[in-house]
Amino acid sequence: MNKKYRKTVIAGNWKMNMTASAVKPFIEELKAELPKTKTCETVLCVPGVIIPAMLRSGKDAKIGVGGQDVSKYEKGAYTGEVSAEMLEDLGVKYCIVGHSERREYHNESDFLVNEKAKALLAHNITPIICVGESLEQREMGLTMDYITYQVKAALSDINEAQVRKCIIAYEPIWAIGTGKTATAEQAQEVCKGIRAILREKYGARLARSVTIQYGGSMNAKNAEELLAQPDIDGGLIGGASLKPKDFAAIVKATAQE
């Protein structure tokens, strides 16, 4: 982390888990475990139907609320879709786009990720833009080639002022939900590479201001080592975000200097 130039963000991704009725007791337990002094911005990205309950309960715990997906469309005949305007009206501040599960199960392209990111930015919502390589791509030595393409495509036609409001989340596909984790050195190497891509496109000052998260099975045990890396500014947390003690332990790990 480099707290001098950019904010640290720990964001939980509940995926398709929990219910609205479970939110309040979860937040009460989490609040008791969180450090008294905030060392980072804490966010929970939850299923759409849970957002109102999370907004009510998370307010007292000073937890930001995020969505897990958004439509590229503003409004219209798109049954089942949720627009950025709807999320903004609720009070959502963050939203994940381009998660590998959306890319794989819903065939989302890099160009669609770009459109969704722009829709969120138009409504003052911070996109958490996910990028990451498969095990096959890593073993073929194509990690940075693939990541470079993903980052550049996601940020196409997004200007400097808008990029400052974005978060890039590096999630190696082979480490999501598998229990496998990139070593701190591997994660740092890619996050440093992402910052280099931003530097080339937007300049050094902007590049050092953008928060880059790591999201491949970060947990209570490995968080401190991962967050000690200079270009890892937080985490996008899956399974551990469903366990108050584990999630709080990751937040506490941001207190290191």
Short mmCIF file of C-alpha atoms in Angstrom, two decimals:
data_model
loop_
_atom_site.label_atom_id
_atom_site.label_comp_id
_atom_site.label_asym_id
_atom_site.label_seq_id
_atom_site.Cartn_x
_atom_site.Cartn_y
_atom_site.Cartn_z
CA MET A 1 0.00 0.00 0.00
CA ASN A 2 1.01 3.59 -0.49
CA LYS A 3 -1.37 5.63 1.65
CA LYS A 4 0.38 8.88 0.75
CA TYR A 5 -0.88 8.86 -2.82
CA ARG A 6 -4.05 6.76 -2.85
CA LYS A 7 -6.78 5.38 -0.64
CA THR A 8 -6.88 1.82 0.60
CA VAL A 9 -10.16 0.01 -0.14
CA ILE A 10 -11.24 -3.37 1.21
CA ALA A 11 -14.36 -4.45 -0.68
CA GLY A 12 -16.30 -7.61 0.03
CA ASN A 13 -18.10 -9.40 -2.79
CA TRP A 14 -20.94 -11.47 -1.36
CA LYS A 15 -21.76 -12.92 -4.79
CA MET A 16 -25.15 -14.75 -4.64
CA ASN A 17 -25.15 -15.28 -0.89
CA MET A 18 -27.01 -14.00 2.20
CA THR A 19 -30.50 -12.52 2.55
CA ALA A 20 -31.86 -9.14 3.55
CA SER A 21 -32.90 -10.47 6.96
CA ALA A 22 -29.34 -11.67 7.61
CA VAL A 23 -27.75 -8.26 6.99
CA LYS A 24 -28.42 -6.56 10.33
CA PRO A 25 -27.00 -9.33 12.56
CA PHE A 26 -24.03 -9.68 10.23
CA ILE A 27 -23.25 -5.95 10.41
CA GLU A 28 -23.64 -5.92 14.19
CA GLU A 29 -21.11 -8.72 14.52
CA LEU A 30 -18.78 -7.10 11.99
CA LYS A 31 -18.99 -3.69 13.68
CA ALA A 32 -17.84 -5.23 16.96
CA GLU A 33 -14.78 -6.69 15.23
CA LEU A 34 -13.72 -3.71 13.10
CA PRO A 35 -10.83 -1.55 14.36
CA LYS A 36 -11.83 1.64 16.18
CA THR A 37 -9.64 3.75 13.91
CA LYS A 38 -10.42 3.37 10.24
CA THR A 39 -7.30 2.63 8.22
CA CYS A 40 -9.14 2.11 4.97
CA GLU A 41 -12.47 2.46 3.22
CA THR A 42 -14.59 -0.63 3.84
CA VAL A 43 -17.22 -1.67 1.28
CA LEU A 44 -19.63 -4.57 0.87
CA CYS A 45 -20.85 -5.35 -2.66
CA VAL A 46 -24.09 -7.27 -2.28
CA PRO A 47 -26.91 -8.70 -4.43
CA GLY A 48 -29.30 -6.03 -5.67
CA VAL A 49 -32.24 -7.08 -3.52
CA ILE A 50 -30.09 -6.74 -0.39
CA ILE A 51 -28.81 -3.23 -1.12
CA PRO A 52 -31.56 -1.33 0.80
CA ALA A 53 -31.01 -3.47 3.92
CA MET A 54 -27.24 -2.99 3.66
CA LEU A 55 -27.64 0.77 3.29
CA ARG A 56 -29.69 0.91 6.49
CA SER A 57 -27.44 -1.33 8.57
CA GLY A 58 -24.09 -0.34 7.09
CA LYS A 59 -24.54 3.37 7.76
CA ASP A 60 -23.85 3.13 11.50
CA ALA A 61 -20.82 0.92 10.87
CA LYS A 62 -19.53 3.38 8.24
CA ILE A 63 -19.49 0.67 5.59
CA GLY A 64 -19.89 1.69 1.98
CA VAL A 65 -22.36 -0.20 -0.17
CA GLY A 66 -21.64 -1.54 -3.62
CA GLY A 67 -23.49 -3.36 -6.38
CA GLN A 68 -22.23 -6.45 -8.15
CA ASP A 69 -23.23 -5.54 -11.69
CA VAL A 70 -24.98 -2.85 -13.72
CA SER A 71 -26.65 -2.53 -17.09
CA LYS A 72 -24.96 -0.55 -19.84
CA TYR A 73 -28.39 0.92 -20.63
CA GLU A 74 -29.87 3.97 -18.95
CA LYS A 75 -33.46 2.70 -19.11
CA GLY A 76 -35.87 0.84 -21.36
CA ALA A 77 -37.21 -2.61 -22.23
CA TYR A 78 -34.42 -4.62 -20.60
CA THR A 79 -36.20 -7.00 -18.25
CA GLY A 80 -34.16 -7.94 -15.20
CA GLU A 81 -31.53 -5.26 -15.71
CA VAL A 82 -30.58 -2.59 -13.14
CA SER A 83 -29.32 0.80 -14.32
CA ALA A 84 -26.63 3.03 -12.86
CA GLU A 85 -29.28 5.68 -12.25
CA MET A 86 -31.23 3.22 -10.08
CA LEU A 87 -28.12 2.37 -8.07
CA GLU A 88 -27.25 6.04 -7.64
CA ASP A 89 -30.79 6.81 -6.48
CA LEU A 90 -30.49 4.16 -3.77
CA GLY A 91 -27.20 5.60 -2.55
CA VAL A 92 -24.76 3.02 -3.93
CA LYS A 93 -21.18 4.34 -4.17
CA TYR A 94 -19.35 1.39 -5.76
CA CYS A 95 -20.12 -1.33 -8.28
CA ILE A 96 -18.15 -4.31 -9.59
CA VAL A 97 -17.86 -4.71 -13.36
CA GLY A 98 -16.10 -7.36 -15.41
CA HIS A 99 -15.86 -10.02 -12.72
CA SER A 100 -14.57 -13.28 -14.20
CA GLU A 101 -17.84 -15.02 -13.33
CA ARG A 102 -19.78 -12.48 -15.37
CA ARG A 103 -17.29 -12.83 -18.22
CA GLU A 104 -17.47 -16.64 -18.16
CA TYR A 105 -21.11 -17.38 -17.32
CA HIS A 106 -22.68 -14.42 -19.14
CA ASN A 107 -20.19 -14.02 -22.00
CA GLU A 108 -19.40 -10.42 -21.08
CA SER A 109 -16.77 -8.88 -23.34
CA ASP A 110 -14.15 -6.27 -22.54
CA PHE A 111 -16.15 -3.79 -24.59
CA LEU A 112 -19.27 -4.40 -22.50
CA VAL A 113 -17.18 -3.91 -19.34
CA ASN A 114 -16.10 -0.55 -20.76
CA GLU A 115 -19.70 0.50 -21.44
CA LYS A 116 -20.76 -0.50 -17.93
CA ALA A 117 -17.85 1.41 -16.37
CA LYS A 118 -18.83 4.54 -18.31
CA ALA A 119 -22.47 4.15 -17.25
CA LEU A 120 -21.40 4.06 -13.58
CA LEU A 121 -19.06 7.05 -13.91
CA ALA A 122 -21.89 9.08 -15.44
CA HIS A 123 -23.78 8.56 -12.17
CA ASN A 124 -20.91 9.21 -9.74
CA ILE A 125 -20.45 5.54 -8.85
CA THR A 126 -16.92 4.13 -8.58
CA PRO A 127 -16.43 1.15 -10.90
CA ILE A 128 -14.37 -1.71 -9.47
CA ILE A 129 -13.02 -3.04 -12.76
CA CYS A 130 -11.90 -6.67 -12.57
CA VAL A 131 -9.09 -8.07 -14.71
CA GLY A 132 -7.25 -11.35 -14.50
CA GLU A 133 -5.68 -14.22 -16.41
CA SER A 134 -6.45 -17.94 -16.53
CA LEU A 135 -3.98 -20.58 -15.38
CA GLU A 136 -3.36 -21.54 -19.01
CA GLN A 137 -2.53 -17.94 -19.94
CA ARG A 138 -0.15 -17.64 -16.99
CA GLU A 139 1.62 -20.89 -17.85
CA MET A 140 2.04 -19.68 -21.46
CA GLY A 141 3.67 -16.46 -20.25
CA LEU A 142 0.78 -14.32 -21.52
CA THR A 143 -0.30 -12.78 -18.20
CA MET A 144 0.70 -9.18 -18.85
CA ASP A 145 -0.29 -9.30 -22.52
CA TYR A 146 -3.80 -10.32 -21.52
CA ILE A 147 -4.02 -7.93 -18.55
CA THR A 148 -2.79 -5.04 -20.70
CA TYR A 149 -5.54 -5.69 -23.24
CA GLN A 150 -8.20 -5.94 -20.54
CA VAL A 151 -7.14 -2.71 -18.81
CA LYS A 152 -6.86 -0.70 -22.03
CA ALA A 153 -10.20 -1.99 -23.32
CA ALA A 154 -11.98 -1.30 -20.02
CA LEU A 155 -10.65 2.28 -19.93
CA SER A 156 -11.27 3.12 -23.59
CA ASP A 157 -12.64 6.67 -23.98
CA ILE A 158 -12.43 7.23 -20.21
CA ASN A 159 -10.65 10.49 -19.44
CA GLU A 160 -8.15 11.32 -16.70
CA ALA A 161 -10.70 12.81 -14.33
CA GLN A 162 -12.85 9.70 -14.64
CA VAL A 163 -9.95 7.26 -14.24
CA ARG A 164 -9.13 8.86 -10.88
CA LYS A 165 -12.54 7.63 -9.70
CA CYS A 166 -11.94 4.03 -10.85
CA ILE A 167 -10.53 1.05 -8.96
CA ILE A 168 -8.76 -1.76 -10.78
CA ALA A 169 -9.05 -5.19 -9.15
CA TYR A 170 -6.54 -7.83 -10.19
CA GLU A 171 -8.19 -11.23 -9.79
CA PRO A 172 -6.25 -14.12 -11.30
CA ILE A 173 -9.00 -16.48 -12.45
CA TRP A 174 -7.06 -19.50 -11.24
CA ALA A 175 -7.10 -18.13 -7.68
CA ILE A 176 -10.79 -17.21 -7.34
CA GLY A 177 -12.69 -19.53 -5.04
CA THR A 178 -10.06 -22.25 -5.46
CA GLY A 179 -8.16 -21.66 -2.25
CA LYS A 180 -5.08 -20.99 -4.36
CA THR A 181 -3.51 -17.59 -3.97
CA ALA A 182 -0.87 -15.81 -6.00
CA THR A 183 2.24 -15.27 -3.96
CA ALA A 184 2.74 -11.74 -2.70
CA GLU A 185 5.49 -11.36 -5.29
CA GLN A 186 3.28 -12.58 -8.15
CA ALA A 187 0.42 -10.30 -7.12
CA GLN A 188 2.75 -7.31 -6.76
CA GLU A 189 4.31 -7.97 -10.16
CA VAL A 190 0.95 -7.79 -11.92
CA CYS A 191 -0.36 -4.84 -9.89
CA LYS A 192 2.87 -2.98 -10.63
CA GLY A 193 2.35 -3.85 -14.29
CA ILE A 194 -1.19 -2.45 -14.19
CA ARG A 195 0.16 0.79 -12.74
CA ALA A 196 2.71 0.91 -15.57
CA ILE A 197 -0.14 0.60 -18.09
CA LEU A 198 -1.90 3.54 -16.42
CA ARG A 199 1.37 5.51 -16.40
CA GLU A 200 1.85 4.97 -20.11
CA LYS A 201 -1.71 6.00 -20.92
CA TYR A 202 -2.32 8.81 -18.43
CA GLY A 203 1.02 9.84 -16.91
CA ALA A 204 2.87 9.12 -13.67
CA ARG A 205 0.90 11.46 -11.39
CA LEU A 206 -2.43 9.88 -12.27
CA ALA A 207 -1.07 6.33 -12.19
CA ARG A 208 0.14 6.65 -8.63
CA SER A 209 -3.28 7.96 -7.52
CA VAL A 210 -5.34 4.96 -8.70
CA THR A 211 -6.27 2.26 -6.20
CA ILE A 212 -5.36 -1.25 -7.37
CA GLN A 213 -6.78 -4.17 -5.42
CA TYR A 214 -5.81 -7.83 -5.30
CA GLY A 215 -8.69 -10.28 -5.25
CA GLY A 216 -7.56 -13.88 -5.61
CA SER A 217 -8.54 -15.61 -2.37
CA MET A 218 -7.21 -12.92 -0.04
CA ASN A 219 -8.00 -14.00 3.50
CA ALA A 220 -7.24 -13.29 7.14
CA LYS A 221 -3.99 -15.26 7.01
CA ASN A 222 -2.39 -13.82 3.88
CA ALA A 223 -3.82 -10.28 3.86
CA GLU A 224 -0.97 -8.64 5.76
CA GLU A 225 1.71 -9.99 3.41
CA LEU A 226 -0.26 -9.05 0.30
CA LEU A 227 -1.12 -5.57 1.57
CA ALA A 228 2.52 -4.92 2.42
CA GLN A 229 3.27 -4.80 -1.31
CA PRO A 230 3.73 -1.23 -2.62
CA ASP A 231 1.24 -1.51 -5.50
CA ILE A 232 -1.53 -3.47 -3.74
CA ASP A 233 -3.94 -0.92 -2.25
CA GLY A 234 -6.61 -3.19 -0.87
CA GLY A 235 -8.58 -6.29 -1.71
CA LEU A 236 -11.72 -7.52 -3.42
CA ILE A 237 -12.71 -10.25 -0.99
CA GLY A 238 -14.96 -13.20 -1.80
CA GLY A 239 -15.58 -15.97 0.72
CA ALA A 240 -13.86 -14.23 3.64
CA SER A 241 -16.27 -11.28 3.33
CA LEU A 242 -19.10 -13.57 4.45
CA LYS A 243 -17.37 -14.16 7.80
CA PRO A 244 -17.36 -11.07 10.04
CA LYS A 245 -14.21 -12.01 11.98
CA ASP A 246 -12.23 -12.89 8.87
CA PHE A 247 -13.35 -9.78 6.98
CA ALA A 248 -12.51 -7.58 9.97
CA ALA A 249 -9.08 -9.21 10.21
CA ILE A 250 -8.37 -8.21 6.61
CA VAL A 251 -9.43 -4.63 7.36
CA LYS A 252 -7.14 -4.63 10.42
CA ALA A 253 -4.25 -5.74 8.21
CA THR A 254 -4.39 -2.34 6.46
CA ALA A 255 -3.13 -0.67 9.65
CA GLN A 256 0.47 -1.61 8.86
CA GLU A 257 2.78 1.19 7.79
#
